[in-house]
Coordinates of C-alpha atoms in Angstrom, one line a residue:
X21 CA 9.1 -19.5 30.1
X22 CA 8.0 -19.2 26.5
X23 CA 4.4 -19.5 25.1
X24 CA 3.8 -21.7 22.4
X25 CA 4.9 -21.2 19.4
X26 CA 3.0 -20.0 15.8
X27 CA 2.7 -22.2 13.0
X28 CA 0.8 -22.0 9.7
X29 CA -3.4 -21.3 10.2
X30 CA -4.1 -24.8 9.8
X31 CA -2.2 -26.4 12.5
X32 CA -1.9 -23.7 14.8
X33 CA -4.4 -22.7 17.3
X34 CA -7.0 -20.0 16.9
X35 CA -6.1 -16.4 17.9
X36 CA -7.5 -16.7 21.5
X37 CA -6.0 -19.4 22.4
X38 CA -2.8 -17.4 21.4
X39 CA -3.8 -14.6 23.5
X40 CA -4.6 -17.1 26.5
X41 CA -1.5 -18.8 26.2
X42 CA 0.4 -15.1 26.3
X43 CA -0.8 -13.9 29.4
X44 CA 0.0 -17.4 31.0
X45 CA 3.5 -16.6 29.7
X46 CA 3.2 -13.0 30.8
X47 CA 2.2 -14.7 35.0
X48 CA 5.2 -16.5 34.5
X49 CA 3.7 -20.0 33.4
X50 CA 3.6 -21.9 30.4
X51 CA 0.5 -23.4 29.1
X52 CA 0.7 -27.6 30.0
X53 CA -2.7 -28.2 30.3
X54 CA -5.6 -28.8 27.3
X55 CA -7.0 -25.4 26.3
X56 CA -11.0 -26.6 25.5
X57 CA -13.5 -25.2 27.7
X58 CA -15.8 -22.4 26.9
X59 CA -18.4 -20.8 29.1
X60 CA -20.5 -23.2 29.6
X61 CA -17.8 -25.2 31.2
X62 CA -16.9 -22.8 33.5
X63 CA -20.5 -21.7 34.5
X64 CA -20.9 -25.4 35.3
X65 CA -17.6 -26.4 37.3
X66 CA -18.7 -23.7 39.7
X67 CA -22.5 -24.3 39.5
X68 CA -22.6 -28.1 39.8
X69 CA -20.2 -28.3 42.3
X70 CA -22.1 -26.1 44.3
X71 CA -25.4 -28.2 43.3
X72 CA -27.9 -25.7 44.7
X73 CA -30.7 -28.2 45.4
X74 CA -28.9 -30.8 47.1
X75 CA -26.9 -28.0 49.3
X76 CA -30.2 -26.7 50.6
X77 CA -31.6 -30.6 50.9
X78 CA -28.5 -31.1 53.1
X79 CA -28.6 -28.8 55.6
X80 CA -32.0 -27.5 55.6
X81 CA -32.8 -29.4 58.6
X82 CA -29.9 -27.1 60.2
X83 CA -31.5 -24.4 59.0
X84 CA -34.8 -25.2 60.8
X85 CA -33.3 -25.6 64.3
X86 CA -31.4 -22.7 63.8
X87 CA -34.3 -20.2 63.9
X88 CA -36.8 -21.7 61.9
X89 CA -38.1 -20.6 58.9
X90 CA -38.9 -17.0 59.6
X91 CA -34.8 -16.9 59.8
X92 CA -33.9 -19.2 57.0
X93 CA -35.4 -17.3 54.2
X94 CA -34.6 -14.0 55.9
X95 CA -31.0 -15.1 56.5
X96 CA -31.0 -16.5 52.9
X97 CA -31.4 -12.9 51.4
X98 CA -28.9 -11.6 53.2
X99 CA -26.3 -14.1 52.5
X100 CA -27.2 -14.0 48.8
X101 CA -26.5 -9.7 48.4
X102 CA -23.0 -10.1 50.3
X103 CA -22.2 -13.5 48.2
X104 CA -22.8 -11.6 45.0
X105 CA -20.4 -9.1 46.0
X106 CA -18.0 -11.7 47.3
X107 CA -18.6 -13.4 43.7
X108 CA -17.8 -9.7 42.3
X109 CA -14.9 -9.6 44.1
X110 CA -13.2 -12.5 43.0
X111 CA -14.0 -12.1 39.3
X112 CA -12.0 -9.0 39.2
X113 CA -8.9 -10.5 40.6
X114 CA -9.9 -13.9 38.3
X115 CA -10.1 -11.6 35.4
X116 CA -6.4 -10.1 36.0
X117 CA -5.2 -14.0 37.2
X118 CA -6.6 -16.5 35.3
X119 CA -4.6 -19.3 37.0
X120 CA -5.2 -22.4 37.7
X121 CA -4.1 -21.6 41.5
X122 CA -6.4 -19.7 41.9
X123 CA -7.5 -18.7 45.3
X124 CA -4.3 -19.1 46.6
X125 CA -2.4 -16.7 43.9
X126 CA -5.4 -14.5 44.4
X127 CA -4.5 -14.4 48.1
X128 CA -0.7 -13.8 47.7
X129 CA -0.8 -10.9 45.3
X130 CA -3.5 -9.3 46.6
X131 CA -1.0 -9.4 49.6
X132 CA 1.7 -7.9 47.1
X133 CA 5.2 -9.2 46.8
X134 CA 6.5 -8.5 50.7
X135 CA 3.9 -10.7 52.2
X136 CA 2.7 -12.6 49.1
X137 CA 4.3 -15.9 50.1
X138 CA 3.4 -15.9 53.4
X139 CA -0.8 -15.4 52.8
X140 CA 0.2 -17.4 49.6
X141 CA 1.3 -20.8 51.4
X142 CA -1.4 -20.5 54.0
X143 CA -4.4 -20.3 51.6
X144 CA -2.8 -22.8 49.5
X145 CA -3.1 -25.6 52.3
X146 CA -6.9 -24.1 53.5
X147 CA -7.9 -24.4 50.3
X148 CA -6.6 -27.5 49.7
X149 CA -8.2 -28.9 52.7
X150 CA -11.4 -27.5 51.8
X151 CA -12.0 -29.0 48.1
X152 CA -10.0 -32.3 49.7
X153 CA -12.3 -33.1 52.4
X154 CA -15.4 -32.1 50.5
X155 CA -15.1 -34.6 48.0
X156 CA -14.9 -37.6 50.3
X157 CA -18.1 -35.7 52.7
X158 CA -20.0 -35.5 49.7
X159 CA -19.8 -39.6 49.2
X160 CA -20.8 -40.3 52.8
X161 CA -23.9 -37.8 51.8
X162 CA -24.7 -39.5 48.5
X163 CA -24.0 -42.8 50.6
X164 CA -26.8 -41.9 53.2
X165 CA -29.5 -40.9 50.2
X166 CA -29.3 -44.2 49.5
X167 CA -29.9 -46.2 52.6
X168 CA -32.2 -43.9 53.6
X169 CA -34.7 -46.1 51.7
X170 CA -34.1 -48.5 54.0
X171 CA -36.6 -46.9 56.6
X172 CA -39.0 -45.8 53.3
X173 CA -39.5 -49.5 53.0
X174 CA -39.1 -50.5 56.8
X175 CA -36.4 -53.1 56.2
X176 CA -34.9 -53.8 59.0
X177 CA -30.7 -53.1 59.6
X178 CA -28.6 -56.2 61.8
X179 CA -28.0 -54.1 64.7
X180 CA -30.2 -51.1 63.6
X181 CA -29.7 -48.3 61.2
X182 CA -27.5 -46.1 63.6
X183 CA -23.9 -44.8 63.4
X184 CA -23.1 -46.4 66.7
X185 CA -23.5 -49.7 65.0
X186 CA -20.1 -50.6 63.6
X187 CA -21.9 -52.9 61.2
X188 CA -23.9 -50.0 59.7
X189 CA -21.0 -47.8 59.3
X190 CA -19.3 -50.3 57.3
X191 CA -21.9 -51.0 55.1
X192 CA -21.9 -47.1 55.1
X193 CA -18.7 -46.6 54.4
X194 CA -17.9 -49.6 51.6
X195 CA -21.3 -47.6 49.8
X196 CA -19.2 -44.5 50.1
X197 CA -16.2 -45.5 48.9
X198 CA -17.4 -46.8 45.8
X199 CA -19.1 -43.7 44.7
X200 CA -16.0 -42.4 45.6
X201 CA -14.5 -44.7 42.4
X202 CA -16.9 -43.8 40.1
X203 CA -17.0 -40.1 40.6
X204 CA -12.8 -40.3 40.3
X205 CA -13.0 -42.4 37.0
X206 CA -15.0 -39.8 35.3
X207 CA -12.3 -37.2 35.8
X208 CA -9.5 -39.9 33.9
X209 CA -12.1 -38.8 30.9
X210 CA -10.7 -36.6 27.6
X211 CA -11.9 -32.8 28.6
X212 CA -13.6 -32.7 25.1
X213 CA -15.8 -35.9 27.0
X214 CA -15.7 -34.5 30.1
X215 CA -17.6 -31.3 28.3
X216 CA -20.3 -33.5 28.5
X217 CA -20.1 -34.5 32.1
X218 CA -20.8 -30.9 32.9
X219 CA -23.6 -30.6 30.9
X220 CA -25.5 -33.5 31.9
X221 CA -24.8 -33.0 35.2
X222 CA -26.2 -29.2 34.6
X223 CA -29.3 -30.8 32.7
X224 CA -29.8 -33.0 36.2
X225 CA -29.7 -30.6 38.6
X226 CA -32.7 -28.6 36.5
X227 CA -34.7 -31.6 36.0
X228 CA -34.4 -32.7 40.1
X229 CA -35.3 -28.3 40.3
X230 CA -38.2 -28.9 38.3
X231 CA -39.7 -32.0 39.6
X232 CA -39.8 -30.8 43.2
X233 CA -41.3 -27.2 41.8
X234 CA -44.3 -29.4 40.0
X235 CA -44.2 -33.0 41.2
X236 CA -43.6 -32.1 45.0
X237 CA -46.7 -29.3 45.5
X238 CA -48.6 -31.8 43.8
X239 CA -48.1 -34.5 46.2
X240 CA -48.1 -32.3 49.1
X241 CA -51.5 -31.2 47.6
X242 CA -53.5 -34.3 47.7
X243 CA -51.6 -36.1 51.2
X244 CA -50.5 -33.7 54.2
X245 CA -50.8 -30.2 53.3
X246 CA -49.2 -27.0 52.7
X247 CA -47.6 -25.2 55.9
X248 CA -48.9 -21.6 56.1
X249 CA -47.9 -18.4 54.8
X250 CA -47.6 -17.5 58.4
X251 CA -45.5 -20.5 59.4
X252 CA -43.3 -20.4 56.7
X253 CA -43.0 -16.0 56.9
X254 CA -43.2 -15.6 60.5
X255 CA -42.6 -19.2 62.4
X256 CA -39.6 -19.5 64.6
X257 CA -37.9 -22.3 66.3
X258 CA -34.4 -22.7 68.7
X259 CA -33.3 -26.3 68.2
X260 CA -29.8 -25.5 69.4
X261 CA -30.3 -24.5 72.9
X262 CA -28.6 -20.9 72.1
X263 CA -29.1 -17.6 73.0
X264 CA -32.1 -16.4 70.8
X265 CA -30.2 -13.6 68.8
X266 CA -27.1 -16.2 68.1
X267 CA -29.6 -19.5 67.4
X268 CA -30.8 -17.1 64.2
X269 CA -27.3 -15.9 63.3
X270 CA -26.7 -19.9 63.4
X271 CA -29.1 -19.9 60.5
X272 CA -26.0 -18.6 58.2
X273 CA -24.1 -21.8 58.2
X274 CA -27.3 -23.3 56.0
X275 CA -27.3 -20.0 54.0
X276 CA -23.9 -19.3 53.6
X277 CA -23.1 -22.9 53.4
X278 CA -25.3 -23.5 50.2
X279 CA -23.5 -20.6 48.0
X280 CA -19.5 -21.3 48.8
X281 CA -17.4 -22.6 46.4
X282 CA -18.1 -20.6 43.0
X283 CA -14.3 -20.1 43.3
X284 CA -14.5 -23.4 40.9
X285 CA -14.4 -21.5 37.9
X286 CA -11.0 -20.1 38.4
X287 CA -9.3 -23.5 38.9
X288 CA -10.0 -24.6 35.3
X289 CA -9.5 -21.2 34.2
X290 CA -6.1 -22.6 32.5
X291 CA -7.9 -25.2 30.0
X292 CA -10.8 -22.0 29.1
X293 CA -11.1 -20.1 26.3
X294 CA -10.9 -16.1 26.9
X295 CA -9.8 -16.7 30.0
X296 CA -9.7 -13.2 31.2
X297 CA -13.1 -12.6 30.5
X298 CA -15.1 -16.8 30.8
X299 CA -13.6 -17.3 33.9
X300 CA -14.5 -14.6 35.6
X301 CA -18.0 -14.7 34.2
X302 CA -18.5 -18.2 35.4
X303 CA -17.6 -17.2 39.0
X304 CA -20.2 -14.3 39.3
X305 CA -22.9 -15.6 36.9
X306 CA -22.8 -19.1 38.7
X307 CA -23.0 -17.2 42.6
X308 CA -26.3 -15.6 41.2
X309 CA -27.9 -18.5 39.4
X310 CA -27.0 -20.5 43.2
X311 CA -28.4 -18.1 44.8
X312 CA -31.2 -17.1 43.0
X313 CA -32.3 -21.1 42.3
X314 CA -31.4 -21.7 45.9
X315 CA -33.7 -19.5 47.6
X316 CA -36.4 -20.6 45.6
X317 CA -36.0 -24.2 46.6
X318 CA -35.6 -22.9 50.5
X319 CA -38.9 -21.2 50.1
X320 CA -40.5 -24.3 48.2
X321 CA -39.6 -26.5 50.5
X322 CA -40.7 -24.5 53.5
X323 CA -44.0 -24.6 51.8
X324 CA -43.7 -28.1 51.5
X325 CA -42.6 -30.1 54.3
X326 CA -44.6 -31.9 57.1
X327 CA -45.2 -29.9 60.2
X328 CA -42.0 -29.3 62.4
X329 CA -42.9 -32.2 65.2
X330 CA -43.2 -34.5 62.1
X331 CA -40.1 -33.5 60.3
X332 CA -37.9 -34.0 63.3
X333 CA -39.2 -37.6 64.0
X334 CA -38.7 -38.9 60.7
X335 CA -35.6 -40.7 61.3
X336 CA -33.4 -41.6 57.7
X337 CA -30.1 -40.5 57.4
X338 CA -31.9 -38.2 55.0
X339 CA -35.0 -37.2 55.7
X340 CA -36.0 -36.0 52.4
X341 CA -36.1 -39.1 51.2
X342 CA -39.3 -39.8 53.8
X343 CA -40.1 -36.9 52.8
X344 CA -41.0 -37.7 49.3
X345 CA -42.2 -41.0 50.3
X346 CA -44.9 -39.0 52.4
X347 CA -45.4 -36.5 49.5
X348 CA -44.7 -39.1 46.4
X349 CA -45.7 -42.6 48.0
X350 CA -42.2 -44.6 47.8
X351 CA -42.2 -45.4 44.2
X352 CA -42.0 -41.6 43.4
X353 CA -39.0 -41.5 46.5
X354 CA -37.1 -44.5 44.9
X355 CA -37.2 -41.9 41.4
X356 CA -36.1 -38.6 43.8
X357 CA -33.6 -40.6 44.8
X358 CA -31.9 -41.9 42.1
X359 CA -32.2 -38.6 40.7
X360 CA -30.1 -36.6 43.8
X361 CA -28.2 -39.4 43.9
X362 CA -26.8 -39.0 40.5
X363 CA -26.9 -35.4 41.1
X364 CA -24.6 -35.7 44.0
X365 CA -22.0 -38.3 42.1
X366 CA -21.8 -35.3 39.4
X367 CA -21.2 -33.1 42.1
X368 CA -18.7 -35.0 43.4
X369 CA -17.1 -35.5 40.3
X370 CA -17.2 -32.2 39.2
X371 CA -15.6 -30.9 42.7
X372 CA -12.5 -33.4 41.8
X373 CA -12.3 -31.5 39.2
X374 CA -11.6 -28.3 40.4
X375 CA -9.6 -29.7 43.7
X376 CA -7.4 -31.4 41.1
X377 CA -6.5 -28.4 39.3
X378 CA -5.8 -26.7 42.1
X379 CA -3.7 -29.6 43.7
X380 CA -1.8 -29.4 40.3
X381 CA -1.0 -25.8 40.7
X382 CA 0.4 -26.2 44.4
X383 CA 2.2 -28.7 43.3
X384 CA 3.3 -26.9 39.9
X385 CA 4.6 -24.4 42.5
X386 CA 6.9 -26.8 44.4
X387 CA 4.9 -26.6 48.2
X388 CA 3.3 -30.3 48.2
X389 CA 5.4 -33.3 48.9
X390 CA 6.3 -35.3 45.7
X391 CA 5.3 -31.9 43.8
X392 CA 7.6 -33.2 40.8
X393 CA 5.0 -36.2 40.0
X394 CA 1.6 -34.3 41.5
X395 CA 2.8 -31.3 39.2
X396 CA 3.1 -33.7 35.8
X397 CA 0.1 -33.7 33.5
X398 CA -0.5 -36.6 30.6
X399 CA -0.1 -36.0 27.1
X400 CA -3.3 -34.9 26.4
X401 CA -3.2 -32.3 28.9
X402 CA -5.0 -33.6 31.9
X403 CA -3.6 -33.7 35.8
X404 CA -4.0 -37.0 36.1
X405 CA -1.7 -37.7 38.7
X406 CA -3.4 -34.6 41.0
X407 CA -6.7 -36.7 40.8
X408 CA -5.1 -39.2 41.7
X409 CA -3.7 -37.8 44.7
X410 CA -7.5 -36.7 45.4
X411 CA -8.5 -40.3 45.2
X412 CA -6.2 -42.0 47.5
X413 CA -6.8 -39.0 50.4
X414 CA -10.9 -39.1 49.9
X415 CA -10.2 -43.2 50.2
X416 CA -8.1 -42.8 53.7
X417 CA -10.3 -40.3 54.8
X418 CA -13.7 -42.2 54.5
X419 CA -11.5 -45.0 56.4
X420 CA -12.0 -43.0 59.2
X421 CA -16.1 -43.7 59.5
X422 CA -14.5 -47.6 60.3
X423 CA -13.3 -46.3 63.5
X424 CA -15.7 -43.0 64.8
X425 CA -18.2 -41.3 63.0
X426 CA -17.7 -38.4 65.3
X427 CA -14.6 -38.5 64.2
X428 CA -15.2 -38.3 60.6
X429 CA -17.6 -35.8 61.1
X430 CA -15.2 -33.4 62.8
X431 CA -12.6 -33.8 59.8
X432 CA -14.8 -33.2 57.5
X433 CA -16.2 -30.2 59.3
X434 CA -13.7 -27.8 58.5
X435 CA -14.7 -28.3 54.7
X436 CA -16.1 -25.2 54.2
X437 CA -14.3 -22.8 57.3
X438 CA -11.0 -22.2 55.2
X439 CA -13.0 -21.3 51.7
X440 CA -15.3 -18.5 53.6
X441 CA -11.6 -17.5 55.6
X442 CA -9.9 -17.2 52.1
X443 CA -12.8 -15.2 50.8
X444 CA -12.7 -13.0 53.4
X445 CA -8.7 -12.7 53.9
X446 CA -8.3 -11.9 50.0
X447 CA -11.1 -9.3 50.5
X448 CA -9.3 -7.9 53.2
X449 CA -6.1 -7.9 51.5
X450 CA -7.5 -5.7 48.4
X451 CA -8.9 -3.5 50.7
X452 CA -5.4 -2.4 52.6
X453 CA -2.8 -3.6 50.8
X454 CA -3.5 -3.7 46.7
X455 CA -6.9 -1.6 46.3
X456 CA -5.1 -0.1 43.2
X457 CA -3.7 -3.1 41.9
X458 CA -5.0 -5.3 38.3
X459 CA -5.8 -3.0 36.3
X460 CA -5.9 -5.8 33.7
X461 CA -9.3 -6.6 34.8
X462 CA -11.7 -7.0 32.3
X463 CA -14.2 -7.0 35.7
X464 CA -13.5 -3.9 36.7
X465 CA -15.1 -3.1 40.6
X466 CA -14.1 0.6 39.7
X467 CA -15.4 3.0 42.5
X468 CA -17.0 0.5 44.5
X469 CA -14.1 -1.5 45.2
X470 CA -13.3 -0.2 48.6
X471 CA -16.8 -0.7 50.0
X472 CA -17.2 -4.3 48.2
X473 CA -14.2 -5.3 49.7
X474 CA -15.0 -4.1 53.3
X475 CA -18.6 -5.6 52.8
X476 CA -16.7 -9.0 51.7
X477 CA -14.7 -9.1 54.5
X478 CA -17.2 -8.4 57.0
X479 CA -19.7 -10.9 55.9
X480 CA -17.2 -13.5 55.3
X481 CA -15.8 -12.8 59.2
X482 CA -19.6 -13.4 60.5
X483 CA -19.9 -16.7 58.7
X484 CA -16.3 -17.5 59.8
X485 CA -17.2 -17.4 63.3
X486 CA -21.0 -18.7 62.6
X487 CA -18.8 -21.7 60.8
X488 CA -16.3 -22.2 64.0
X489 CA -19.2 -21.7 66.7
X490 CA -20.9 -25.4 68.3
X491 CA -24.0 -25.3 67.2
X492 CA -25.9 -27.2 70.2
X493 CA -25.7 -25.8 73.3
X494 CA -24.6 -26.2 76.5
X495 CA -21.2 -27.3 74.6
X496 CA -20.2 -31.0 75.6
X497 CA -17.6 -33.3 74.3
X498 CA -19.9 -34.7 71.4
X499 CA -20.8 -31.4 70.3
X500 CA -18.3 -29.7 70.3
X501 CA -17.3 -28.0 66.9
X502 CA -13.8 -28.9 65.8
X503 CA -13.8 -26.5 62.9
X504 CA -11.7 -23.8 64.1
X505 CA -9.4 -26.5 65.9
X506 CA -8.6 -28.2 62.6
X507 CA -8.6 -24.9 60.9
X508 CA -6.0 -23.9 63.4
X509 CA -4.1 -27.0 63.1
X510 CA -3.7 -26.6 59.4
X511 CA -2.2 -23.2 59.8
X512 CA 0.2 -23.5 62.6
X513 CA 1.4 -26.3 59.3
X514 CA 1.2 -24.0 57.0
X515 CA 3.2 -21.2 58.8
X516 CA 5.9 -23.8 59.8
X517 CA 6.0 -25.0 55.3
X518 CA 6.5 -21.3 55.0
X519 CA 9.3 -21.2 57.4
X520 CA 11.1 -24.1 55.9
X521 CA 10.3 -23.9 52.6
X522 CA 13.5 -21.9 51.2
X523 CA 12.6 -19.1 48.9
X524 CA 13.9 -20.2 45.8
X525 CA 11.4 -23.4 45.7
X526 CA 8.0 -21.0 45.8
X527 CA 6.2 -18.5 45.1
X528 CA 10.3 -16.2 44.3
X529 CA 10.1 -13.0 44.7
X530 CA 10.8 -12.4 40.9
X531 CA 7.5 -14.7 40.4
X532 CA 5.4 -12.8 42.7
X533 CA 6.5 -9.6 40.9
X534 CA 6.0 -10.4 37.7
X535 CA 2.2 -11.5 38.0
X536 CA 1.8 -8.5 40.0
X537 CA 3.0 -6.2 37.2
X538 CA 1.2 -8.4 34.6
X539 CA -2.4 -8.1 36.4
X540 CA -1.4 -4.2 36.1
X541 CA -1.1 -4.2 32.2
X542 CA -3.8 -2.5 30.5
X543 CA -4.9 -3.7 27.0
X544 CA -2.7 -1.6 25.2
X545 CA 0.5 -2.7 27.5
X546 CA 0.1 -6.7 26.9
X547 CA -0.7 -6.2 23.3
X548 CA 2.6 -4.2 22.8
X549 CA 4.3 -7.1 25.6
X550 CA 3.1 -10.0 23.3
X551 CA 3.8 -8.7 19.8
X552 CA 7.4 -7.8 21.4
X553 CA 7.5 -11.3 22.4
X554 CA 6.6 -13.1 19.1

């Protein structure tokens, strides 16, 4: 396929821009989508969708009864040195494959060309699954911020604010579904407008940081207290009725769980500037600033929240929002609120973002049904129809709370199982199959490639099985952890796509090779590839 052509200075793009669309050309693609995004962009598609302080507001009551603090904050630094390297990891394979496939391509040539389509059709469907089923989870969590003020003013529910009432989880559902619609319509925006949906959303997340490192202690301060060094250092806690060495390994899935998805970067690495080098930046540098942010906010909040007997009576959907009505009085709550309310919609947003992208590139590929209309983008550039396909699966999906939460709750579940199995399989593929491969790196592991890929792979194997495990115990029907079924489920489809899928219609041999050869090229071999191609 041919890159786009030169014209004279004032029409034509600028020299990077060139360069980008030449090494798309050189992976065996043609630019389609709207070249505009710079660093900031990137840092933020990766760093908003991961939305550090409401992750660790999410599941930091998991946390809690999965060790306790003591193995939060400890579990929390061990997560954040073997994320960084994961981060590492996939910058150096973003750096050689700036595509908009991503994870997916990174999984199938890191397999190189005898295996890639196999590894290559099965990440494509994980991942896919993943970003899909986050989107539409992420509403029902936004959803349940806001009723939670329900109980912060003590207005009573018909039937009672519980999901066995069919009348709450409609009204739950009909809230989700319509911050579902707003965080889709922000993505049918022009990127250059959508530049600034990033950077509000990044200016939001800092100002919710900020008020809970100020505002919060100051509340705290003057109604219930501090905990203690020694509670928040040293205290322990089995909620889940496991052994005592696995209930703190079960403290993983709220440390792990708050720093997966930088990946983001890399899907919109196709409409950034200096691809090669932005994208891969955005991915590491946006790992680190989660991690680093996020650990700050687990140790604030340790520090800050009511005793344990008094946090696990508080009964909201979300109890942070009783929380802060404890801390703030409920005129301060109603502001928190808002405020991770909005922060979650951006979040939301910003997730379609990157789904969509990726959904475009499967489908760009030819592996999704009704690939030839999923694959088309508008004239400005945009993959319009691939949000669109995002919309109407998040809508069906949330459908589901109508019938069972239970049951929407296990489908969503799996969210994050195949992003930590893909980090961990691509990791595992560099290390025996391609350690020598993409040279082209500008991210260059060099001689600590081997041992940041076997670290990758280990850690991601332990979270893998932390991710799959039930987490109360005994195990019983309702708590069962359908994770790894679903997980398993999805493969057994992807392996039986790979089978039918002929050859010729995905991921060709010829395809595979050529991107493989092209993430080999050093700087001197794609300058002399591109001026032989003008």
């Amino acid at each position: 396929m041919s890159a786009s052509g030169h014209s004279d200075p004032e029409t034509a793009p600028n020299d990077t821009i060139d360069q980008d669309a030449a090494q798309l050309q050189r992976l065996g693609y043609r630019q389609q989508l709207n070249r505009s995004w710079h660093f900031v962009e990137s840092f933020a598609a990766s760093f908003c969708a991961l939305n550090f302080i409401g992750g660790v507001r999410s599941v930091f009551f998991l946390g809690l009864l999965a060790g306790g603090p003591a193995a939060m904050w400890s579990s929390y630094l061990i997560s954040m040195f073997f994320m960084f390297i994961t981060a590492a990891v996939l910058a150096e394979i973003c750096s050689a494959l700036p595509l908009s496939g991503s994870i997916y391509i990174w999984a199938a040539e890191s397999a190189g060309p005898k295996y890639a389509r196999f590894f290559g059709i099965v990440v494509a469907w994980w991942t896919c699954t993943a970003w899909m089923t986050f989107s539409a989870s992420n509403c029902q969590t936004t959803a349940n911020y806001i009723v939670s003020l329900l109980a912060v003013y003590e207005i009573d529910f018909p039937g009672g604010i519980t999901m066995d009432n069919v009348k709450w989880r409609a009204f739950i559902w009909a809230i989700s579904e319509g911050l579902l619609i707003v965080s889709v319509a922000m993505n049918y925006l022009p990127s250059r407008w959508y530049s600034r949906v990033f950077k509000f959303s990044l200016g939001l997340i800092m100002l919710d940081f900020f008020l809970c490192v100020i505002w919060l202690p100051i509340g705290v301060s003057k109604t219930y207290g501090f905990r203690s060094a020694k509670e928040v250092f040293t205290g322990t806690y089995n909620g889940t009725g496991a052994p005592a060495g696995w209930n703190w390994i079960l403290s993983f899935l709220f440390a792990a769980g708050t720093m997966t998805g930088f990946d983001a970067s890399g899907h919109i690495a196709e409409e950034t500037k200096n691809a090669s080098i932005v994208a891969a930046k955005g991915i590491f540098a946006s790992a680190v600033a989660t991690g680093c942010f996020g650990f700050v906010t687990t140790i604030l909040f340790l520090f800050c929240t009511p005793d344990l007997d008094t946090l696990f009576s508080l009964s909201a959907p979300q109890p942070f929002v009783q929380i802060y009505a404890l801390a703030l009085g409920k005129g301060g709550a109603v502001f928190m609120t808002i405020l991770a309310a909005l922060g979650l919609i951006m979040n939301t947003s910003i997730a379609i973002v990157a789904a969509s992208r990726l959904i475009f590139a499967v489908a760009r590929d030819g592996v999704l049904p009704l690939s030839w209309w999923i694959g088309r983008v508008s004239k400005d550039g945009q993959p319009r129809n691939a949000v669109t396909v995002m919309y109407v699966f998040g809508s069906i999906l949330l459908c589901v709370i109508l019938a069972s939460n239970v049951a929407f709750t296990s489908l969503v579940s799996a969210g994050g199982v195949p992003t930590i199995a893909a980090y961990g399989l691509i990791a595992l593929l560099r290390l025996t199959m391609t350690p020598n491969s993409f040279r082209s790196t500008k991210f260059h592991l060099g001689a600590f490639r081997r041992p940041m890929y076997a670290a990758t792979a280990f850690y991601q194997a332990i979270v893998f099985a932390v991710m799959i495990s039930p987490f109360f115990f005994p195990v019983t029907a309702e708590s069962f952890n359908f994770a790894g079924v679903i997980l398993g489920a999805v493969t057994i489809f992807a392996v039986v796509m790979y089978f039918v899928t002929p050859e010729d219609k995905w991921l060709r041999p010829e395809t595979v090779r050529q991107a493989l050869a092209a993430g080999d090229l050093t700087a001197s071999d794609s300058a002399i590839v591109t001026k032989d191609s003008e």
